[in-house]
Coordinates of C-alpha atoms in Angstrom, one line a residue:
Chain A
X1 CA 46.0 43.8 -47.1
X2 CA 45.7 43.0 -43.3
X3 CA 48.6 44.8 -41.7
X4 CA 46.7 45.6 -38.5
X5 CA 47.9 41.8 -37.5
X6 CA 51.3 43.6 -37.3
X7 CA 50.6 45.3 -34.2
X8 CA 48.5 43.3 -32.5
X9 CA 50.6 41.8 -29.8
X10 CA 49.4 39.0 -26.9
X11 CA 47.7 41.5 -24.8
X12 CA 45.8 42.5 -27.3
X13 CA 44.5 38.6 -28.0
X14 CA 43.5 38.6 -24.2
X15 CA 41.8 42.0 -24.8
X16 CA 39.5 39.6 -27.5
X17 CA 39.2 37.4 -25.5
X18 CA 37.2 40.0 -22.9
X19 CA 35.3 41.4 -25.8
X20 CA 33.9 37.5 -26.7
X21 CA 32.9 37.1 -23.4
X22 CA 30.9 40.2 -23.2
X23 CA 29.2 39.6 -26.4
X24 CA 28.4 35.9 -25.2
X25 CA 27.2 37.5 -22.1
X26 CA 24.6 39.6 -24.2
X27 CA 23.8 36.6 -26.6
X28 CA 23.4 33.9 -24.7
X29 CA 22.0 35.9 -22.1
X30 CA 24.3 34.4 -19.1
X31 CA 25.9 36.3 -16.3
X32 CA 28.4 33.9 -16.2
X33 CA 30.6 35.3 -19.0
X34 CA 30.6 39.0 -17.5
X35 CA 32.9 37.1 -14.8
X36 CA 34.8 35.5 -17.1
X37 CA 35.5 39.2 -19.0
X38 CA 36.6 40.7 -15.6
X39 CA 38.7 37.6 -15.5
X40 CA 40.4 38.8 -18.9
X41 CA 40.3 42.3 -18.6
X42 CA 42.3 41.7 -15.5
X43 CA 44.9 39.2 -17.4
X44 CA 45.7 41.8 -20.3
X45 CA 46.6 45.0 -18.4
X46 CA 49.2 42.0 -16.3
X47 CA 50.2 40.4 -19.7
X48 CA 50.5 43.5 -21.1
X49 CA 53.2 44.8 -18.3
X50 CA 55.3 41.8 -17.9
X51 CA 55.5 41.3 -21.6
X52 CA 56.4 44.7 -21.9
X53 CA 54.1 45.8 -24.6
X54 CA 51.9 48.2 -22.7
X55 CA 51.0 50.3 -26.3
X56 CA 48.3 53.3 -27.1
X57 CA 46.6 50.5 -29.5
X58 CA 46.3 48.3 -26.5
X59 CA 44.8 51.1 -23.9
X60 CA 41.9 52.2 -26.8
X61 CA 41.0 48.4 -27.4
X62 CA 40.6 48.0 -23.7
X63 CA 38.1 50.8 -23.4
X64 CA 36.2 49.4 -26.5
X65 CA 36.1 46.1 -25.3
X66 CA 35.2 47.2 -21.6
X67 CA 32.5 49.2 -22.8
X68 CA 30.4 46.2 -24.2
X69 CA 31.4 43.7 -21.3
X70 CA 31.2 46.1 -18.6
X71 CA 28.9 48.8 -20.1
X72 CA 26.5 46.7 -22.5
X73 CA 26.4 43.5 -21.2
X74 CA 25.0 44.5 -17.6
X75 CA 22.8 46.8 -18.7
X76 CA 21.6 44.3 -21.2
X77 CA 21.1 41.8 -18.6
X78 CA 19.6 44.1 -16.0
X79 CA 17.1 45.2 -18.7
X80 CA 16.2 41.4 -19.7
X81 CA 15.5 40.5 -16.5
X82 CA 12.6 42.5 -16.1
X83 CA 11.7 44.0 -19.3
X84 CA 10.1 47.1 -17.5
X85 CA 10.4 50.5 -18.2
X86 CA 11.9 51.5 -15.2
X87 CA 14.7 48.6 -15.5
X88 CA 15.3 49.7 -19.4
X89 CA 16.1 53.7 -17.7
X90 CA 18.3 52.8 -15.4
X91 CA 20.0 49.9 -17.6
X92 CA 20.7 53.3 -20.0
X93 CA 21.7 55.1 -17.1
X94 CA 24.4 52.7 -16.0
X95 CA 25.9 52.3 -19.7
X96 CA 26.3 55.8 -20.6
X97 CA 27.9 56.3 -17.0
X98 CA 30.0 53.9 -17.6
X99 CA 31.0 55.4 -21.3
X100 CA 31.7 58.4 -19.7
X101 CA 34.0 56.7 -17.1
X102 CA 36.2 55.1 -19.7
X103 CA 36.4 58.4 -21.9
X104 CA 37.1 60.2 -18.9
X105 CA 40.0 57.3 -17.8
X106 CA 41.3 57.5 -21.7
X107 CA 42.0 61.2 -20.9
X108 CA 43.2 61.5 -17.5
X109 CA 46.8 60.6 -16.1
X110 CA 46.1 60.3 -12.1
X111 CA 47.7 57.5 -10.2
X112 CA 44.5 55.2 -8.3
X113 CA 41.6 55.9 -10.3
X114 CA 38.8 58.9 -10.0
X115 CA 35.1 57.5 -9.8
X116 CA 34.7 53.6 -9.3
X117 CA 36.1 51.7 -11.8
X118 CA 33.2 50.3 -14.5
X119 CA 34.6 46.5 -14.1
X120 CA 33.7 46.9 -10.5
X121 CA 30.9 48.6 -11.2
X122 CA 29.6 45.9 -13.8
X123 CA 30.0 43.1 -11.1
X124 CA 27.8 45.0 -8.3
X125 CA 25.3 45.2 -10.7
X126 CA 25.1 41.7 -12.1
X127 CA 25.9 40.1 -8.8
X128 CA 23.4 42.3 -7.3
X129 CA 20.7 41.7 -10.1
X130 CA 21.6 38.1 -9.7
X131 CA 21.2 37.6 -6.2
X132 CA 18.1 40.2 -5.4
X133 CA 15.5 39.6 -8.1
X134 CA 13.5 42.4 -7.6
X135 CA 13.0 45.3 -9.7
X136 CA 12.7 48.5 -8.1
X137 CA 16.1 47.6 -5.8
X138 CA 18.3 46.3 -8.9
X139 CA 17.1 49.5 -10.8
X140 CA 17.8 51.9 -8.2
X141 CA 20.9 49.9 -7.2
X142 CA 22.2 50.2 -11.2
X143 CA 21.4 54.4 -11.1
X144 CA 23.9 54.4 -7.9
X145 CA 26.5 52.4 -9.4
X146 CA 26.5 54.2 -12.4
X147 CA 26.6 57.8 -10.3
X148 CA 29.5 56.3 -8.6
X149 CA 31.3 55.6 -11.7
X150 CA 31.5 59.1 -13.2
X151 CA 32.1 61.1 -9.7
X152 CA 35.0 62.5 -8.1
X153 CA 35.4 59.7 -5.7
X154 CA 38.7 58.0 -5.6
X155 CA 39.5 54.8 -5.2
X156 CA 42.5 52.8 -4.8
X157 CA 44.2 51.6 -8.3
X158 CA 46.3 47.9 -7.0
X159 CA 45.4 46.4 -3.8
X160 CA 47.5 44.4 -1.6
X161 CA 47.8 41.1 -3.1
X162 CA 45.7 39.0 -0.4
X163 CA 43.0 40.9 -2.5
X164 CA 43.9 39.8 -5.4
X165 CA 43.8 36.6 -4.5
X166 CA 40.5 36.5 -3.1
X167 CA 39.3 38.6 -5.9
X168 CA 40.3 35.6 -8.3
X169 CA 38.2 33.3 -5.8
X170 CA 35.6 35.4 -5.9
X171 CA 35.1 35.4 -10.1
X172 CA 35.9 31.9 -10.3
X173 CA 32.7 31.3 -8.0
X174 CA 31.0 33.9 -9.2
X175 CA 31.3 32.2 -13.0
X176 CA 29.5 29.0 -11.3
X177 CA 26.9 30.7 -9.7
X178 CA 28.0 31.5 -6.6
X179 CA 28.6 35.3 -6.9
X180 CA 27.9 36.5 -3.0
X181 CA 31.6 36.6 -2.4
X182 CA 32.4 39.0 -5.9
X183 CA 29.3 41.0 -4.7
X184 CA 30.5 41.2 -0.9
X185 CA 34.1 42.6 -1.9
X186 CA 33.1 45.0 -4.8
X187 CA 30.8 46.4 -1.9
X188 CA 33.7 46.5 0.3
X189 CA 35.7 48.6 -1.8
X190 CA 33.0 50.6 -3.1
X191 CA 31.7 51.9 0.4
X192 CA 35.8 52.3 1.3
X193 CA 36.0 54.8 -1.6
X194 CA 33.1 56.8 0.1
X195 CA 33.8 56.5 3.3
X196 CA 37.3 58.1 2.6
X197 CA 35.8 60.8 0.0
X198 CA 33.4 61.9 3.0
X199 CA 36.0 61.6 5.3
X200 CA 38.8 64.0 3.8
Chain B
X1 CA 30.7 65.3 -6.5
X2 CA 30.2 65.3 -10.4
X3 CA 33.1 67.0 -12.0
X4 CA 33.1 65.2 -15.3
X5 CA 30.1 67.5 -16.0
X6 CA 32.7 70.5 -16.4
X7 CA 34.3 68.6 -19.4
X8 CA 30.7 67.7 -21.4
X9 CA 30.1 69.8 -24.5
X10 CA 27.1 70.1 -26.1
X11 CA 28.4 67.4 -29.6
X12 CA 29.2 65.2 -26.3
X13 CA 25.5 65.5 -25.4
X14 CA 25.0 64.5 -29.1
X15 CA 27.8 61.2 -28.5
X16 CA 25.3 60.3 -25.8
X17 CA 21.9 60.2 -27.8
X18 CA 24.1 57.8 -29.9
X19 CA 25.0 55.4 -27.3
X20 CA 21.1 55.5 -26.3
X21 CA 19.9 54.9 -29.8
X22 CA 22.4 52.0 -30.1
X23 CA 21.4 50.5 -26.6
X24 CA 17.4 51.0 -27.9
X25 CA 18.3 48.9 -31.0
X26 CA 20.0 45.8 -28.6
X27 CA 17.2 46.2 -26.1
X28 CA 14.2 46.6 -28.7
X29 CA 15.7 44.0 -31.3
X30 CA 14.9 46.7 -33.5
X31 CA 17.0 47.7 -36.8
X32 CA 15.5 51.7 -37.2
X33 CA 17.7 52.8 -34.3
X34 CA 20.6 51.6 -36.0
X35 CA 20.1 54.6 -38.6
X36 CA 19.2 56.7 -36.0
X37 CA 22.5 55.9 -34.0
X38 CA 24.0 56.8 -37.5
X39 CA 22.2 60.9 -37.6
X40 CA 23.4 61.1 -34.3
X41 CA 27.1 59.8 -34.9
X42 CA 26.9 61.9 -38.4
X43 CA 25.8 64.7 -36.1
X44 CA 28.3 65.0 -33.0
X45 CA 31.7 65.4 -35.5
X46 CA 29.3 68.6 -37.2
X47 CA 28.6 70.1 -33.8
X48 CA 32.1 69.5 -32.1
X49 CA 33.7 71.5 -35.6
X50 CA 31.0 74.3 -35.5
X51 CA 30.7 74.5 -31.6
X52 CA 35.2 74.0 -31.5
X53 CA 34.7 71.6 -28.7
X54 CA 37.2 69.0 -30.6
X55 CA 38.5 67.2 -27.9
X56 CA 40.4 63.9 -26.6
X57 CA 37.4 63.5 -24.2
X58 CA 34.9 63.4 -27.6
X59 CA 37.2 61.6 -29.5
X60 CA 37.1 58.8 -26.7
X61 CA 33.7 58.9 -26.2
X62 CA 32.8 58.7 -29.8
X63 CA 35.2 55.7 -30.5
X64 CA 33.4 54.0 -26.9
X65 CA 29.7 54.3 -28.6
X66 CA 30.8 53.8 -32.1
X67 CA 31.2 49.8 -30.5
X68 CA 27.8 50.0 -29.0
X69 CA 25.9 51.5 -31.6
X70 CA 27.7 50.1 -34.7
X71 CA 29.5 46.9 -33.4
X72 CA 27.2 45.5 -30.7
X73 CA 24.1 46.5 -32.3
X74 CA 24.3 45.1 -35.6
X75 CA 25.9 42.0 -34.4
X76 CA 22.9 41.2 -31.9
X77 CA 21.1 41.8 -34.5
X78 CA 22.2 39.6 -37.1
X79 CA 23.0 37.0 -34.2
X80 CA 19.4 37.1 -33.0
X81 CA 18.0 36.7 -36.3
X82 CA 19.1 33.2 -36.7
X83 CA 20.0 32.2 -33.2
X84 CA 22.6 30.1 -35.1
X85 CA 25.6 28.7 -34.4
X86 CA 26.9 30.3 -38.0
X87 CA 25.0 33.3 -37.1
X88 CA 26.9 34.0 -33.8
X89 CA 30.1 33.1 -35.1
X90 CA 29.8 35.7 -37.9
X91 CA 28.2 38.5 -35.2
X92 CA 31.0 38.0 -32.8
X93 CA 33.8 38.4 -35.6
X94 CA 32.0 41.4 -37.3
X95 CA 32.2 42.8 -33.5
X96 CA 35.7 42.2 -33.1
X97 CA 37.0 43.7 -36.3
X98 CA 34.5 46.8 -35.4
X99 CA 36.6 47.0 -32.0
X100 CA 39.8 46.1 -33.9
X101 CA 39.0 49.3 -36.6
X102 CA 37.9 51.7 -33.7
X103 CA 41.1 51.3 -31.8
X104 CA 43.4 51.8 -34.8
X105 CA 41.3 55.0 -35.7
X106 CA 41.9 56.2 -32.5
X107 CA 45.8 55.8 -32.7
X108 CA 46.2 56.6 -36.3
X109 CA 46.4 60.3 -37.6
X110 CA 46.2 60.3 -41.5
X111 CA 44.0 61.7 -43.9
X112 CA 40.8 59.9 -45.2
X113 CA 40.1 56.3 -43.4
X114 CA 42.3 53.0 -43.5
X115 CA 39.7 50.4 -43.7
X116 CA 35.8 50.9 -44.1
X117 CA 34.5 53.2 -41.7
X118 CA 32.4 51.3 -38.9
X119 CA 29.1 53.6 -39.5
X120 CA 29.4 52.1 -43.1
X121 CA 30.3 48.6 -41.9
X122 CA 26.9 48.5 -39.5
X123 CA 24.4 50.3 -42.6
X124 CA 25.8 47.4 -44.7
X125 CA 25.2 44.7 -42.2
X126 CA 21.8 46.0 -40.9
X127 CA 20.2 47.2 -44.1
X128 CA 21.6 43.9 -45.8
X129 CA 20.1 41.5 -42.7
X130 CA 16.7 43.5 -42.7
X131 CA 16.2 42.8 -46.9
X132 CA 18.0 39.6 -47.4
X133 CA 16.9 36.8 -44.7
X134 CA 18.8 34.3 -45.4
X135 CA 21.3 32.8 -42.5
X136 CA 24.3 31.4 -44.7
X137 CA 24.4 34.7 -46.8
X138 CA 24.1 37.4 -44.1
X139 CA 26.6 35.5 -42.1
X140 CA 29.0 35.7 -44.8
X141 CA 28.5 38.7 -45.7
X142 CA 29.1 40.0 -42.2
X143 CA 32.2 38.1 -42.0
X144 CA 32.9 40.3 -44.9
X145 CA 32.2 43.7 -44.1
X146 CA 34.0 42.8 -41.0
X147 CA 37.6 42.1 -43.1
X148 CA 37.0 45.1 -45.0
X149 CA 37.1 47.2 -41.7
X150 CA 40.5 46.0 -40.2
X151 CA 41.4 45.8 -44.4
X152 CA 44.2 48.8 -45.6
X153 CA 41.9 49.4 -47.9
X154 CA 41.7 53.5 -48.0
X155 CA 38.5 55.3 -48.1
X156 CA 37.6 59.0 -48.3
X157 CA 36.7 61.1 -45.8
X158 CA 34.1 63.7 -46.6
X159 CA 32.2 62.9 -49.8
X160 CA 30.7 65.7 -51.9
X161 CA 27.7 67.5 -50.1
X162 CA 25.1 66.3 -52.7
X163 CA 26.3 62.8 -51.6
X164 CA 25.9 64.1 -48.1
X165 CA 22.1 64.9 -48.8
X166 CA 21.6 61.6 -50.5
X167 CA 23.0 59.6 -47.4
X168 CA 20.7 61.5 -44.8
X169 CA 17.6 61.3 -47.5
X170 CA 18.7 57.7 -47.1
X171 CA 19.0 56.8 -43.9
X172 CA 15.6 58.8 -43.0
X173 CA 14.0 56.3 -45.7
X174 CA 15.9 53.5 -43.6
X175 CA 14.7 54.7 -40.5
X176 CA 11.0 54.1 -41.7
X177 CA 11.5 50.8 -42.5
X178 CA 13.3 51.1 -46.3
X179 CA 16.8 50.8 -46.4
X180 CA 17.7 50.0 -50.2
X181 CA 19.1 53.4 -50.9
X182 CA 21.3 53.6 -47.8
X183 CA 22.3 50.0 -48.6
X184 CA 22.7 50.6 -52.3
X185 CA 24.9 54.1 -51.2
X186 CA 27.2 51.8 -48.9
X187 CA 27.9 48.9 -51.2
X188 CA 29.0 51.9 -53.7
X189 CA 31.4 53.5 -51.3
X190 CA 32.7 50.0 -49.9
X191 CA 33.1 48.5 -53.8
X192 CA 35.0 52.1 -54.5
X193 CA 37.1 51.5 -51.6
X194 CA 37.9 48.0 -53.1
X195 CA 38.0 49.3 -56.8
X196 CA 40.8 52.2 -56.1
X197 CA 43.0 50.1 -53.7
X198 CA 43.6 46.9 -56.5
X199 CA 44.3 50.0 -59.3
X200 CA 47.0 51.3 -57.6

């Protein structure tokens, strides 16, 4: 009756485990658990390599699940905090950019990734919105991050792993309310992307 | 700058108004664009056949708002209801087996549908939530719906036109606020489903 259970493997559990998050994020109305998604998006795609079950079920799940905690859950949150018109455009704006993104990733085969990638664009925005309350700014800020996601920019696919590190730091802070650090290096490597595309 | 723009069709366009009338029915708390999310979904698959634009981009796309507009949606929905414990337990599982049932569509290639469709899965939960408010049943029922989805259980794909008709008559009805037909229509084609697979 249930034989989908037969090729779900522990990647895919982690994969849930991001989806749960995002939906809490959007429930419960908390930042914290989009932190904690990017915290299990990035332990499935390693869990999935070194366990060696890297699988076409796994890679559509992943774009699913992103789409509600990166896509959904910021805009929802964006949109909550000011309950404006103008924050309920550009909350729209960011979510279908960010759809587009991850059908555009399901299709290509390009080593780094073209156009920011939407967990990194999901954290400037709800680090952003959670640091500068104001609702012009976080509205305009969403519309660019969203712009960034579906253009031809490209952007670097694994850093060195001092960044990795201080990535990790950075969540783990971020999920306790101190998300300056997330915000500061998801700037970093968004403004790298465009300095290099203007700079070819 | 904007490449992606090269690969959009015009059923693509049609994808998008159904992320937007998902992402309307989260941010509104408001079960009508549900249905509409449905037209639109109902729509794109039309357009993409007449227009031939079938393509691994709209596939992707369409599987990446089929979670907003029929996974997310009708789980905040339900959740936010109750504002239960039960309630979000139940919203969070429907959402997962939605998720679950996308990304096996998207790697499976038979004829008719293994599980019930998600479309079906949200018209059951919303139009069930909107005319029967009561936490402990709705829950369940969710819950449900939910199993059927990731279920084997096979289920045509393209009725007979009159029962075409009937669904968008339905679904218009739903949209204005009376959703018994399109719920009465979805219990028939979910109990079918059920009926046929413990005849075999």
């Amino acid at each position: 009756m249930f034989n989908i259970r037969k090729i779900l493997t522990v990647s895919d559990y982690v994969t849930m485990l991001n989806i749960i998050s995002g939906l809490l994020a959007i429930f419960l109305n908390s930042f914290s658990f989009v932190y904690l998604a990017v915290i299990f998006d990035s332990l499935d795609g390693y869990v999935a390599r070194k366990t060696n079950t890297v699988s076409d079920f796994g890679a559509e799940l992943d774009s699913i699940s992103d789409v509600v905690s990166f896509g959904v859950a910021p805009a929802y949150l964006l949109y909550t905090n000011f309950e404006s018109t103008l924050s309920l455009i550009s909350a729209i704006i960011f979510c279908l950019c960010g759809a587009l993104r991850l059908a555009r990733f399901g299709i290509l085969n390009v080593k780094g990734f073209i156009g920011l990638p939407i967990p990194a664009g999901a954290l400037l925005v709800v680090s952003f919105c959670q640091l500068i309350n104001n609702k012009m700014i976080d509205s305009i800020f969403a519309i660019f991050v969203g712009l960034l996601m579906i253009s031809d920019v490209k952007y670097p696919k694994y850093p060195k792993k001092i960044f990795i590190y201080m990535f990790a730091i950075s969540l783990i802070l971020a999920m306790f309310g101190i998300p300056h650090f997330a915000l500061l290096l998801c700037l970093i490597y968004a403004i790298y992307g465009l300095i290099k595309h203007f700079n070819r």
